[in-house]
């Protein structure tokens, strides 16, 4: 099965859309064939574009997140994607609870893939300031770069 990655956070308007555009950039740069999407465990922001501050940090780093729209995780995601990558430990716990028996996707934390950061969460920037979104960008970029290395190595 072709590798496919679903990034998951709480609202799908801050962290996971940024992880999505960061991984898309790596995929494009390396010419890989990888399906990339994102979703939230919550549905409060379904249908909305990424938070303005998330769009702004993406633009500052040359990525465009404006076309994305939030959606909630659905049971079919657990079979549609080979990898479901949570931004924080709460998201991961919720995913484990939501996973149907037929789930085939490998669940992990984004920073599990980054050497030396196993078990760490990407901090929720929603109630913070622009500096927090820069930290998010650094974290999701590190995760995206580590993930593509894994897929390049056929893992
Ligand atoms: P995200 O950030 O999970 O990174 O998209 C949040 C977005 C919205 C809320 C919390 C976190 N909220 O409480 O509405």
PDB file of C-alpha atoms and ligand atoms in Angstrom:
ATOM      1  CA  UNK A   1       0.000   0.000   0.000  1.00  0.00           C
ATOM      2  CA  UNK A   2       1.302   3.405  -0.974  1.00  0.00           C
ATOM      3  CA  UNK A   3       2.317   5.340   2.151  1.00  0.00           C
ATOM      4  CA  UNK A   4      -0.156   7.947   3.289  1.00  0.00           C
ATOM      5  CA  UNK A   5       0.017  10.218   6.292  1.00  0.00           C
ATOM      6  CA  UNK A   6      -2.797  11.834   8.272  1.00  0.00           C
ATOM      7  CA  UNK A   7      -1.680  14.454  10.795  1.00  0.00           C
ATOM      8  CA  UNK A   8      -4.030  14.939  13.722  1.00  0.00           C
ATOM      9  CA  UNK A   9      -4.362  17.671  16.354  1.00  0.00           C
ATOM     10  CA  UNK A  10      -7.350  18.939  18.324  1.00  0.00           C
ATOM     11  CA  UNK A  11      -8.896  21.604  16.110  1.00  0.00           C
ATOM     12  CA  UNK A  12      -7.194  21.002  12.735  1.00  0.00           C
ATOM     13  CA  UNK A  13      -6.627  24.729  12.372  1.00  0.00           C
ATOM     14  CA  UNK A  14      -3.131  25.201  13.885  1.00  0.00           C
ATOM     15  CA  UNK A  15      -0.673  22.329  14.298  1.00  0.00           C
ATOM     16  CA  UNK A  16      -1.848  19.577  11.947  1.00  0.00           C
ATOM     17  CA  UNK A  17      -2.414  21.858   8.912  1.00  0.00           C
ATOM     18  CA  UNK A  18       1.094  23.243   9.460  1.00  0.00           C
ATOM     19  CA  UNK A  19       2.471  19.687   9.602  1.00  0.00           C
ATOM     20  CA  UNK A  20       0.528  18.966   6.400  1.00  0.00           C
ATOM     21  CA  UNK A  21       2.023  21.876   4.448  1.00  0.00           C
ATOM     22  CA  UNK A  22       5.508  21.202   5.881  1.00  0.00           C
ATOM     23  CA  UNK A  23       5.383  17.574   4.738  1.00  0.00           C
ATOM     24  CA  UNK A  24       3.911  18.556   1.353  1.00  0.00           C
ATOM     25  CA  UNK A  25       6.901  20.872   0.878  1.00  0.00           C
ATOM     26  CA  UNK A  26       9.354  18.046   1.646  1.00  0.00           C
ATOM     27  CA  UNK A  27       7.479  15.636  -0.630  1.00  0.00           C
ATOM     28  CA  UNK A  28       7.603  18.168  -3.462  1.00  0.00           C
ATOM     29  CA  UNK A  29      11.273  18.942  -2.861  1.00  0.00           C
ATOM     30  CA  UNK A  30      12.216  15.258  -2.995  1.00  0.00           C
ATOM     31  CA  UNK A  31       9.751  14.206  -5.705  1.00  0.00           C
ATOM     32  CA  UNK A  32       8.150  11.529  -3.505  1.00  0.00           C
ATOM     33  CA  UNK A  33       4.766   9.889  -4.009  1.00  0.00           C
ATOM     34  CA  UNK A  34       3.010  10.308  -0.685  1.00  0.00           C
ATOM     35  CA  UNK A  35      -0.591  11.146   0.208  1.00  0.00           C
ATOM     36  CA  UNK A  36      -0.795  13.809   2.951  1.00  0.00           C
ATOM     37  CA  UNK A  37      -3.842  15.076   4.856  1.00  0.00           C
ATOM     38  CA  UNK A  38      -4.785  16.416   8.288  1.00  0.00           C
ATOM     39  CA  UNK A  39      -7.775  16.286  10.635  1.00  0.00           C
ATOM     40  CA  UNK A  40      -8.831  17.148  14.183  1.00  0.00           C
ATOM     41  CA  UNK A  41     -10.141  14.996  16.997  1.00  0.00           C
ATOM     42  CA  UNK A  42     -12.666  17.795  17.664  1.00  0.00           C
ATOM     43  CA  UNK A  43     -15.232  19.199  15.239  1.00  0.00           C
ATOM     44  CA  UNK A  44     -15.592  22.811  16.475  1.00  0.00           C
ATOM     45  CA  UNK A  45     -13.701  24.247  13.520  1.00  0.00           C
ATOM     46  CA  UNK A  46     -14.859  21.861  10.775  1.00  0.00           C
ATOM     47  CA  UNK A  47     -14.998  23.621   7.400  1.00  0.00           C
ATOM     48  CA  UNK A  48     -12.791  26.516   8.525  1.00  0.00           C
ATOM     49  CA  UNK A  49      -9.448  27.506   7.003  1.00  0.00           C
ATOM     50  CA  UNK A  50      -6.372  27.369   9.252  1.00  0.00           C
ATOM     51  CA  UNK A  51      -6.103  29.992  12.008  1.00  0.00           C
ATOM     52  CA  UNK A  52      -4.814  33.340  10.635  1.00  0.00           C
ATOM     53  CA  UNK A  53      -1.651  33.003  12.733  1.00  0.00           C
ATOM     54  CA  UNK A  54      -1.004  29.528  11.302  1.00  0.00           C
ATOM     55  CA  UNK A  55      -1.504  30.823   7.755  1.00  0.00           C
ATOM     56  CA  UNK A  56       0.870  33.693   8.516  1.00  0.00           C
ATOM     57  CA  UNK A  57       3.674  31.520   9.905  1.00  0.00           C
ATOM     58  CA  UNK A  58       3.364  29.189   6.914  1.00  0.00           C
ATOM     59  CA  UNK A  59       3.648  32.164   4.533  1.00  0.00           C
ATOM     60  CA  UNK A  60       6.677  33.502   6.401  1.00  0.00           C
ATOM     61  CA  UNK A  61       8.329  30.162   5.627  1.00  0.00           C
ATOM     62  CA  UNK A  62       7.221  30.005   1.999  1.00  0.00           C
ATOM     63  CA  UNK A  63       4.245  27.660   2.398  1.00  0.00           C
ATOM     64  CA  UNK A  64       0.586  28.338   1.604  1.00  0.00           C
ATOM     65  CA  UNK A  65      -1.967  26.824   3.992  1.00  0.00           C
ATOM     66  CA  UNK A  66      -4.886  29.031   2.922  1.00  0.00           C
ATOM     67  CA  UNK A  67      -6.658  26.393   0.826  1.00  0.00           C
ATOM     68  CA  UNK A  68      -6.957  23.841   3.633  1.00  0.00           C
ATOM     69  CA  UNK A  69     -10.251  23.250   5.451  1.00  0.00           C
ATOM     70  CA  UNK A  70     -10.639  21.631   8.845  1.00  0.00           C
ATOM     71  CA  UNK A  71     -12.358  18.299   9.243  1.00  0.00           C
ATOM     72  CA  UNK A  72     -12.826  15.808  12.046  1.00  0.00           C
ATOM     73  CA  UNK A  73     -11.184  12.375  12.111  1.00  0.00           C
ATOM     74  CA  UNK A  74     -13.576   9.653  10.891  1.00  0.00           C
ATOM     75  CA  UNK A  75     -13.368   5.880  11.508  1.00  0.00           C
ATOM     76  CA  UNK A  76     -12.518   5.223   7.830  1.00  0.00           C
ATOM     77  CA  UNK A  77      -9.281   7.208   8.294  1.00  0.00           C
ATOM     78  CA  UNK A  78      -7.838   4.335  10.321  1.00  0.00           C
ATOM     79  CA  UNK A  79      -7.869   2.095   7.226  1.00  0.00           C
ATOM     80  CA  UNK A  80      -7.409   4.773   4.549  1.00  0.00           C
ATOM     81  CA  UNK A  81      -4.068   6.006   5.878  1.00  0.00           C
ATOM     82  CA  UNK A  82      -0.996   3.885   6.548  1.00  0.00           C
ATOM     83  CA  UNK A  83       0.245   6.344   9.174  1.00  0.00           C
ATOM     84  CA  UNK A  84      -1.733   8.548  11.546  1.00  0.00           C
ATOM     85  CA  UNK A  85       0.555  10.999  13.289  1.00  0.00           C
ATOM     86  CA  UNK A  86      -0.692  12.853  16.369  1.00  0.00           C
ATOM     87  CA  UNK A  87       0.645  16.205  17.488  1.00  0.00           C
ATOM     88  CA  UNK A  88       0.330  15.594  21.229  1.00  0.00           C
ATOM     89  CA  UNK A  89      -0.234  12.878  23.796  1.00  0.00           C
ATOM     90  CA  UNK A  90      -3.915  13.799  24.286  1.00  0.00           C
ATOM     91  CA  UNK A  91      -4.577  13.543  20.559  1.00  0.00           C
ATOM     92  CA  UNK A  92      -2.848  10.153  20.497  1.00  0.00           C
ATOM     93  CA  UNK A  93      -4.901   8.877  23.446  1.00  0.00           C
ATOM     94  CA  UNK A  94      -8.107  10.058  21.739  1.00  0.00           C
ATOM     95  CA  UNK A  95      -7.093   8.382  18.481  1.00  0.00           C
ATOM     96  CA  UNK A  96      -6.499   5.087  20.287  1.00  0.00           C
ATOM     97  CA  UNK A  97      -9.990   5.419  21.780  1.00  0.00           C
ATOM     98  CA  UNK A  98     -11.591   6.252  18.403  1.00  0.00           C
ATOM     99  CA  UNK A  99      -9.788   3.514  16.431  1.00  0.00           C
ATOM    100  CA  UNK A 100     -12.192   0.859  15.107  1.00  0.00           C
ATOM    101  CA  UNK A 101     -11.251  -2.828  15.331  1.00  0.00           C
ATOM    102  CA  UNK A 102     -10.500  -2.765  11.622  1.00  0.00           C
ATOM    103  CA  UNK A 103      -7.815  -0.095  12.039  1.00  0.00           C
ATOM    104  CA  UNK A 104      -4.637  -0.789  10.096  1.00  0.00           C
ATOM    105  CA  UNK A 105      -2.881   2.581  10.369  1.00  0.00           C
ATOM    106  CA  UNK A 106       0.236   2.868  12.494  1.00  0.00           C
ATOM    107  CA  UNK A 107      -0.324   5.471  15.218  1.00  0.00           C
ATOM    108  CA  UNK A 108       2.521   7.638  16.484  1.00  0.00           C
ATOM    109  CA  UNK A 109       3.438  11.034  17.854  1.00  0.00           C
ATOM    110  CA  UNK A 110       5.038  13.414  15.357  1.00  0.00           C
ATOM    111  CA  UNK A 111       8.096  14.016  17.510  1.00  0.00           C
ATOM    112  CA  UNK A 112       8.620  10.248  18.000  1.00  0.00           C
ATOM    113  CA  UNK A 113      10.135  10.441  14.517  1.00  0.00           C
ATOM    114  CA  UNK A 114      12.658  13.129  15.455  1.00  0.00           C
ATOM    115  CA  UNK A 115      15.891  11.807  16.979  1.00  0.00           C
ATOM    116  CA  UNK A 116      16.131  12.693  20.676  1.00  0.00           C
ATOM    117  CA  UNK A 117      12.510  13.856  20.976  1.00  0.00           C
ATOM    118  CA  UNK A 118      10.603  10.599  21.375  1.00  0.00           C
ATOM    119  CA  UNK A 119       7.436  10.999  23.444  1.00  0.00           C
ATOM    120  CA  UNK A 120       7.396  14.800  23.203  1.00  0.00           C
ATOM    121  CA  UNK A 121       4.274  16.709  22.195  1.00  0.00           C
ATOM    122  CA  UNK A 122       4.003  19.653  19.806  1.00  0.00           C
ATOM    123  CA  UNK A 123       2.736  22.388  22.156  1.00  0.00           C
ATOM    124  CA  UNK A 124      -0.730  23.785  21.415  1.00  0.00           C
ATOM    125  CA  UNK A 125      -0.148  27.367  20.168  1.00  0.00           C
ATOM    126  CA  UNK A 126      -3.844  28.343  20.009  1.00  0.00           C
ATOM    127  CA  UNK A 127      -3.991  30.361  23.237  1.00  0.00           C
ATOM    128  CA  UNK A 128      -0.524  31.867  22.747  1.00  0.00           C
ATOM    129  CA  UNK A 129       1.121  34.428  20.469  1.00  0.00           C
ATOM    130  CA  UNK A 130       2.982  34.462  17.145  1.00  0.00           C
ATOM    131  CA  UNK A 131       6.167  33.250  18.846  1.00  0.00           C
ATOM    132  CA  UNK A 132       4.324  30.070  19.761  1.00  0.00           C
ATOM    133  CA  UNK A 133       3.411  29.515  16.116  1.00  0.00           C
ATOM    134  CA  UNK A 134       7.087  29.861  15.170  1.00  0.00           C
ATOM    135  CA  UNK A 135       7.873  27.087  17.684  1.00  0.00           C
ATOM    136  CA  UNK A 136       5.103  25.005  16.103  1.00  0.00           C
ATOM    137  CA  UNK A 137       6.634  25.579  12.669  1.00  0.00           C
ATOM    138  CA  UNK A 138      10.087  24.486  13.863  1.00  0.00           C
ATOM    139  CA  UNK A 139       8.603  21.326  15.422  1.00  0.00           C
ATOM    140  CA  UNK A 140       6.413  20.313  12.469  1.00  0.00           C
ATOM    141  CA  UNK A 141       9.261  20.966  10.030  1.00  0.00           C
ATOM    142  CA  UNK A 142      11.602  18.744  12.070  1.00  0.00           C
ATOM    143  CA  UNK A 143       8.894  16.060  12.114  1.00  0.00           C
ATOM    144  CA  UNK A 144       8.222  16.350   8.389  1.00  0.00           C
ATOM    145  CA  UNK A 145      11.919  16.095   7.524  1.00  0.00           C
ATOM    146  CA  UNK A 146      12.358  13.015   9.731  1.00  0.00           C
ATOM    147  CA  UNK A 147       9.223  11.377   8.317  1.00  0.00           C
ATOM    148  CA  UNK A 148      10.297  11.773   4.687  1.00  0.00           C
ATOM    149  CA  UNK A 149      13.658  10.252   5.516  1.00  0.00           C
ATOM    150  CA  UNK A 150      11.799   7.242   6.869  1.00  0.00           C
ATOM    151  CA  UNK A 151       9.679   6.930   3.728  1.00  0.00           C
ATOM    152  CA  UNK A 152      12.706   7.430   1.474  1.00  0.00           C
ATOM    153  CA  UNK A 153      14.295   4.487   3.233  1.00  0.00           C
ATOM    154  CA  UNK A 154      11.207   2.433   2.419  1.00  0.00           C
ATOM    155  CA  UNK A 155      10.231   2.086   6.082  1.00  0.00           C
TER     156      UNK A 155
HETATM  157  P1  LIG B   1      -4.876  22.840  17.001  1.00  0.00           P
HETATM  158  O1  LIG B   1      -5.137  24.089  17.965  1.00  0.00           O
HETATM  159  O2  LIG B   1      -5.366  21.615  17.765  1.00  0.00           O
HETATM  160  O3  LIG B   1      -3.408  22.841  16.825  1.00  0.00           O
HETATM  161  O4  LIG B   1      -5.652  23.101  15.733  1.00  0.00           O
HETATM  162  C1  LIG B   1      -6.361  24.359  18.574  1.00  0.00           C
HETATM  163  C2  LIG B   1      -7.368  24.923  17.826  1.00  0.00           C
HETATM  164  C3  LIG B   1      -8.567  25.226  18.441  1.00  0.00           C
HETATM  165  C4  LIG B   1      -8.736  24.970  19.789  1.00  0.00           C
HETATM  166  C5  LIG B   1      -7.709  24.397  20.518  1.00  0.00           C
HETATM  167  C6  LIG B   1      -6.528  24.087  19.911  1.00  0.00           C
HETATM  168  N1  LIG B   1      -9.945  25.313  20.422  1.00  0.00           N
HETATM  169  O5  LIG B   1     -10.035  25.175  21.646  1.00  0.00           O
HETATM  170  O6  LIG B   1     -10.904  25.747  19.728  1.00  0.00           O
END
